[in-house]
Tab-separated table of C-alpha atoms in Angstrom:
chain	number	residue	atom	x	y	z
A	1	MET	CA	-10.152	-4.831	-7.820
A	2	PRO	CA	-11.096	-6.638	-10.969
A	3	ASP	CA	-8.317	-9.490	-12.230
A	4	LYS	CA	-8.323	-7.908	-15.848
A	5	LEU	CA	-6.458	-4.904	-14.306
A	6	PHE	CA	-3.780	-6.666	-13.731
A	7	LYS	CA	-1.101	-7.008	-16.608
A	8	ALA	CA	2.201	-9.003	-16.352
A	9	LYS	CA	5.124	-8.136	-17.722
A	10	LYS	CA	6.976	-9.887	-20.402
A	11	ASP	CA	9.004	-12.443	-18.500
A	12	GLN	CA	6.696	-12.339	-15.373
A	13	LYS	CA	3.680	-15.009	-14.790
A	14	VAL	CA	0.921	-12.805	-12.707
A	15	TYR	CA	-2.111	-15.241	-10.392
A	16	SER	CA	-4.177	-13.587	-8.501
A	17	VAL	CA	-5.929	-15.123	-5.415
A	18	VAL	CA	-9.051	-14.671	-3.185
A	19	ASP	CA	-8.388	-11.999	-0.507
A	20	VAL	CA	-8.779	-13.240	3.067
A	21	SER	CA	-8.919	-11.035	6.614
A	22	ALA	CA	-9.880	-11.213	10.047
A	23	ASP	CA	-13.360	-10.065	8.133
A	24	ASP	CA	-14.146	-12.570	6.135
A	25	LYS	CA	-12.207	-15.849	7.513
A	26	TRP	CA	-15.018	-17.728	5.238
A	27	LYS	CA	-12.132	-16.781	2.444
A	28	LEU	CA	-9.261	-18.496	4.103
A	29	ILE	CA	-10.277	-22.245	2.912
A	30	PRO	CA	-10.664	-21.128	-1.230
A	31	CYS	CA	-7.768	-18.304	-0.864
A	32	ALA	CA	-5.711	-21.793	0.507
A	33	LEU	CA	-6.942	-24.032	-2.075
A	34	GLN	CA	-5.735	-21.276	-4.949
A	35	ILE	CA	-2.155	-21.120	-3.437
A	36	SER	CA	-1.947	-24.890	-2.865
A	37	TYR	CA	-2.884	-24.956	-6.394
A	38	ILE	CA	-0.008	-22.422	-7.215
A	39	LEU	CA	2.413	-23.472	-5.112
A	40	LEU	CA	2.470	-27.516	-6.598
A	41	LYS	CA	2.199	-26.165	-10.463
A	42	GLU	CA	4.751	-23.685	-10.385
A	43	ARG	CA	7.166	-25.553	-7.243
A	44	PRO	CA	8.801	-22.563	-6.240
A	45	ASP	CA	12.264	-22.079	-4.799
A	46	THR	CA	11.285	-19.170	-2.582
A	47	ILE	CA	7.799	-17.483	-1.559
A	48	ILE	CA	8.402	-13.563	-0.156
A	49	SER	CA	5.758	-11.800	1.110
A	50	THR	CA	5.419	-8.406	2.434
A	51	GLY	CA	1.803	-9.174	4.020
A	52	ALA	CA	-1.701	-10.000	5.145
A	53	ALA	CA	-3.297	-12.504	5.741
A	54	PRO	CA	-2.859	-14.046	1.582
A	55	GLY	CA	1.028	-14.109	2.232
A	56	ALA	CA	0.517	-15.555	5.866
A	57	VAL	CA	-0.909	-18.307	4.189
A	58	ALA	CA	1.373	-18.510	1.257
A	59	ILE	CA	4.218	-19.372	4.126
A	60	MET	CA	2.213	-21.976	5.940
A	61	LEU	CA	2.091	-23.774	3.123
A	62	GLY	CA	5.134	-22.846	1.703
A	63	LYS	CA	6.549	-24.408	5.120
A	64	LEU	CA	4.209	-27.545	4.637
A	65	PHE	CA	5.648	-28.247	0.746
A	66	GLY	CA	9.410	-27.118	2.056
A	67	ILE	CA	9.867	-23.955	0.023
A	68	ARG	CA	12.130	-21.513	1.736
A	69	THR	CA	9.915	-18.821	2.924
A	70	ILE	CA	11.059	-14.635	3.694
A	71	TRP	CA	8.776	-12.188	5.009
A	72	VAL	CA	9.246	-8.657	5.079
A	73	ASP	CA	6.100	-6.806	7.021
A	74	SER	CA	5.242	-3.458	5.569
A	75	ILE	CA	6.781	-0.856	6.326
A	76	ALA	CA	3.229	0.580	7.048
A	77	ASN	CA	3.400	-1.516	10.762
A	78	VAL	CA	5.787	0.890	12.744
A	79	GLN	CA	4.492	0.461	15.895
A	80	LYS	CA	3.801	-2.972	15.837
A	81	ILE	CA	4.577	-6.338	13.762
A	82	SER	CA	1.680	-6.615	11.991
A	83	ARG	CA	-1.082	-8.450	12.699
A	84	ALA	CA	-0.462	-11.736	9.506
A	85	GLY	CA	3.165	-11.757	10.417
A	86	ARG	CA	2.803	-11.790	14.418
A	87	MET	CA	0.736	-15.605	13.062
A	88	ILE	CA	3.632	-16.910	10.963
A	89	GLN	CA	6.730	-14.861	12.328
A	90	LYS	CA	7.960	-18.642	13.573
A	91	ARG	CA	7.700	-20.049	11.095
A	92	ALA	CA	8.974	-18.124	8.126
A	93	ASP	CA	12.486	-18.564	7.078
A	94	ILE	CA	13.389	-14.868	7.177
A	95	PHE	CA	11.725	-12.260	8.917
A	96	LEU	CA	12.232	-9.156	7.768
A	97	THR	CA	11.034	-5.536	9.841
A	98	GLN	CA	11.593	-2.210	7.881
A	99	TRP	CA	12.134	-0.533	10.897
A	100	PRO	CA	14.941	-1.168	13.552
A	101	HIS	CA	12.591	-0.779	16.211
A	102	LEU	CA	10.719	-3.731	15.796
A	103	SER	CA	13.825	-6.168	15.290
A	104	ASP	CA	14.177	-8.078	18.471
A	105	GLY	CA	17.714	-8.671	16.813
A	106	THR	CA	17.738	-12.572	16.348
A	107	LYS	CA	14.393	-13.514	14.300
A	108	ILE	CA	12.988	-10.526	13.430
A	109	GLN	CA	15.827	-9.153	11.694
A	110	HIS	CA	15.963	-5.739	10.075
A	111	GLN	CA	18.099	-5.194	7.067
A	112	GLY	CA	17.276	-1.863	5.272
A	113	SER	CA	13.686	-0.748	4.448
A	114	VAL	CA	12.006	0.523	1.144
A	115	LEU	CA	11.830	3.826	1.797
B	1	MET	CA	-4.407	18.622	-12.151
B	2	ILE	CA	-5.094	17.102	-9.016
B	3	PHE	CA	-5.110	12.888	-8.491
B	4	VAL	CA	-6.595	11.470	-5.866
B	5	ALA	CA	-6.128	8.059	-5.413
B	6	VAL	CA	-8.433	5.464	-2.580
B	7	GLY	CA	-6.249	2.041	-3.158
B	8	THR	CA	-8.142	-1.093	-4.760
B	9	GLN	CA	-9.135	-2.748	-0.978
B	10	PHE	CA	-11.946	-0.059	0.319
B	11	PRO	CA	-13.718	2.930	-0.619
B	12	PHE	CA	-12.948	6.738	0.732
B	13	ASP	CA	-15.921	8.840	0.310
B	14	ARG	CA	-15.084	10.936	3.299
B	15	LEU	CA	-11.665	11.780	1.046
B	16	ILE	CA	-13.083	11.909	-2.172
B	17	GLN	CA	-15.922	14.315	-1.611
B	18	CYS	CA	-13.422	16.827	0.374
B	19	VAL	CA	-10.924	16.727	-3.105
B	20	ASP	CA	-14.127	16.955	-5.146
B	21	GLU	CA	-15.717	19.863	-3.264
B	22	TRP	CA	-12.714	21.484	-2.916
B	23	ALA	CA	-11.646	21.700	-6.417
B	24	THR	CA	-15.760	22.621	-7.179
B	25	GLU	CA	-14.982	26.000	-5.123
B	26	ASN	CA	-11.548	26.260	-6.542
B	27	LYS	CA	-12.358	25.244	-10.278
B	28	MET	CA	-9.477	22.784	-10.067
B	29	PRO	CA	-9.369	19.840	-12.826
B	30	VAL	CA	-8.552	16.609	-10.153
B	31	HIS	CA	-8.647	12.919	-11.327
B	32	ALA	CA	-10.366	10.423	-8.757
B	33	GLN	CA	-9.728	6.674	-8.184
B	34	ILE	CA	-12.460	5.869	-5.511
B	35	ALA	CA	-12.699	2.388	-5.627
B	36	SER	CA	-15.916	1.153	-4.743
B	37	GLY	CA	-17.099	4.390	-2.912
B	38	LYS	CA	-20.974	5.223	-2.953
B	39	TYR	CA	-20.446	9.245	-3.068
B	40	THR	CA	-19.484	9.820	-6.871
B	41	PRO	CA	-17.384	13.197	-7.572
B	42	GLN	CA	-19.441	16.139	-9.102
B	43	HIS	CA	-16.541	17.903	-10.628
B	44	ALA	CA	-14.015	15.946	-10.870
B	45	SER	CA	-13.535	13.339	-13.591
B	46	TYR	CA	-13.147	9.478	-12.298
B	47	ASP	CA	-12.352	6.155	-12.054
B	48	ARG	CA	-13.451	2.990	-10.012
B	49	PHE	CA	-10.451	1.319	-10.547
B	50	MET	CA	-7.540	1.773	-12.672
B	51	THR	CA	-4.535	-0.262	-14.791
B	52	THR	CA	-1.238	0.259	-13.671
B	53	ASP	CA	-0.202	1.937	-17.545
B	54	ASP	CA	-2.905	4.128	-16.634
B	55	PHE	CA	-2.585	5.028	-12.782
B	56	ASN	CA	1.374	5.864	-14.250
B	57	GLU	CA	0.112	8.502	-16.650
B	58	LYS	CA	-2.663	10.043	-14.499
B	59	LEU	CA	0.282	10.257	-11.939
B	60	THR	CA	3.273	11.756	-14.122
B	61	SER	CA	0.544	14.544	-15.596
B	62	ALA	CA	-0.779	15.809	-12.001
B	63	ASP	CA	0.871	18.447	-10.032
B	64	LEU	CA	-0.098	17.131	-6.985
B	65	ILE	CA	-1.598	13.665	-5.750
B	66	ILE	CA	-4.008	12.892	-2.745
B	67	SER	CA	-4.279	9.829	-1.278
B	68	HIS	CA	-5.313	7.417	1.409
B	69	ALA	CA	-2.599	6.406	3.869
B	70	GLY	CA	-1.339	3.709	1.720
B	71	MET	CA	2.413	3.018	0.790
B	72	GLY	CA	2.025	1.852	-2.665
B	73	ASN	CA	0.659	5.521	-3.827
B	74	ILE	CA	3.382	7.277	-1.497
B	75	ILE	CA	6.273	5.267	-3.000
B	76	THR	CA	5.018	6.350	-6.483
B	77	ALA	CA	4.922	9.737	-5.854
B	78	LEU	CA	8.562	10.081	-3.966
B	79	GLU	CA	9.840	7.772	-7.233
B	80	ASN	CA	8.619	10.389	-9.147
B	81	ASN	CA	9.461	13.587	-7.476
B	82	LYS	CA	5.466	14.865	-7.146
B	83	PRO	CA	4.417	16.265	-3.990
B	84	ILE	CA	1.476	14.040	-2.420
B	85	ILE	CA	-1.338	14.269	0.682
B	86	VAL	CA	-2.130	11.537	2.546
B	87	MET	CA	-5.108	11.220	4.853
B	88	ASN	CA	-5.136	8.367	7.049
B	89	ARG	CA	-8.459	6.153	7.100
B	90	GLN	CA	-10.019	5.664	10.362
B	91	HIS	CA	-11.244	2.470	12.564
B	92	LYS	CA	-13.910	4.085	14.100
B	93	LEU	CA	-15.623	5.735	10.759
B	94	GLY	CA	-15.515	1.571	8.807
B	95	GLU	CA	-12.964	3.007	6.992
B	96	HIS	CA	-10.583	0.635	7.636
B	97	ARG	CA	-9.772	-2.835	9.953
B	98	ASN	CA	-7.921	-0.976	12.637
B	99	ASP	CA	-5.720	2.546	12.863
B	100	HIS	CA	-2.756	1.957	11.353
B	101	GLN	CA	-3.217	4.578	8.841
B	102	ALA	CA	-3.318	6.553	11.669
B	103	ASP	CA	-0.408	5.297	13.582
B	104	GLY	CA	2.216	5.819	10.120
B	105	LEU	CA	0.784	9.261	9.719
B	106	GLU	CA	3.421	10.664	11.724
B	107	TRP	CA	7.111	8.789	10.253
B	108	MET	CA	5.364	9.559	6.917
B	109	GLY	CA	4.935	13.559	7.143
B	110	LYS	CA	8.836	13.568	8.060
B	111	LEU	CA	9.450	12.522	4.589
B	112	SER	CA	10.552	15.125	1.924
B	113	GLY	CA	8.136	15.487	-0.524
B	114	VAL	CA	5.109	13.839	2.140
B	115	TYR	CA	2.514	16.089	3.669
B	116	THR	CA	-0.499	14.928	6.130
B	117	ALA	CA	-3.895	15.189	6.759
B	118	ASN	CA	-5.979	13.744	9.542
B	119	SER	CA	-8.982	14.920	8.846
B	120	THR	CA	-10.953	16.830	6.156
B	121	ASP	CA	-10.272	20.103	7.339
B	122	GLU	CA	-6.623	20.339	7.569
B	123	MET	CA	-6.840	18.149	3.808
B	124	ARG	CA	-8.671	21.647	3.286
B	125	THR	CA	-6.085	23.691	5.303
B	126	LEU	CA	-3.162	22.305	2.804
B	127	LEU	CA	-5.073	22.276	-0.565
B	128	ASP	CA	-5.678	26.377	0.457
B	129	ARG	CA	-1.713	26.661	0.185
B	130	LYS	CA	-0.945	23.955	-2.925
B	131	HIS	CA	1.088	26.644	-4.732
B	132	GLU	CA	3.851	26.225	-1.634
B	133	LEU	CA	3.949	21.860	-1.616
B	134	HIS	CA	6.849	20.542	-3.604
B	135	GLY	CA	8.008	17.225	-4.482
B	136	SER	CA	10.722	15.366	-2.731
B	137	GLU	CA	14.212	15.955	-2.597
B	138	HIS	CA	16.651	13.977	-3.647
B	139	HIS	CA	16.381	10.344	-1.253
B	140	ASP	CA	18.916	8.661	-0.315
B	141	MET	CA	18.531	4.969	-1.557
B	142	ALA	CA	20.856	3.119	0.650
B	143	GLN	CA	18.508	1.616	3.222
B	144	ARG	CA	16.869	-0.070	-0.138
B	145	SER	CA	19.720	-1.068	-1.656
B	146	HIS	CA	20.658	-2.628	1.339
B	147	LEU	CA	17.378	-4.208	1.913
B	148	ILE	CA	17.721	-5.419	-2.414
B	149	ASP	CA	21.102	-7.155	-1.286
B	150	PHE	CA	19.851	-8.875	1.586
B	151	LEU	CA	17.084	-10.949	-0.130
B	152	ASP	CA	19.178	-11.071	-3.587
B	153	GLN	CA	21.504	-13.079	-1.318
B	154	ALA	CA	18.727	-15.372	0.561
B	155	ILE	CA	16.937	-15.960	-2.409
B	156	ASN	CA	20.386	-17.176	-4.286
B	157	ALA	CA	21.896	-19.431	-1.271
């Protein structure tokens, strides 16, 4: 999707990064470099992601930089936690699923959903 | 007007072609968002990608939304009380990385205002009874409020 289609609202700042997936793992490197740059420049208190590989990369790097990390697995993952979610399940400070049946009551919490 | 949107990640020619052909036969105005699709609509007007503003404008002026089984479009349609028909991408046809869109179809169909098709035949059947489809009834937002409150506390802790 062309970057110019993104328009940040007044008080928002939007960066875009290279998408990466299981099909094109080599993009992990440019993606991770871009995310590192953003984290070092902006120094956020919290990283929150609803998923896919770039979000998982951000959580891993966030842990490295001592930033609080929250993963909200997409409501689209109804049968099992997403692949990217499983990768960072042990690393995220807070790990949420939007489905009660996917919660294990401890590490994987259910705290409501978007719908 | 019908608005059909396939999201930004992948093309979904099977859906676009089906809706475009149905619309030609039924002389129904359609606007399509087709991403990098190879099939270009013969009847419908189309964009490959759209800004959020353009997207919302098309969505609000449409009386029916058709979409791949992606959460963003479903949520937007529900919030605007528009009926939406979703068709899942199929992994075996190279339309997505896995079959999570098929897995999701069952619970999506339980949402008020959401109709599901797992093939172009089912899509056509639903389009033929378009006038019977209705937007979502009042949604219980308790689950969403709970999630927002939890995240608010977690972020500000």
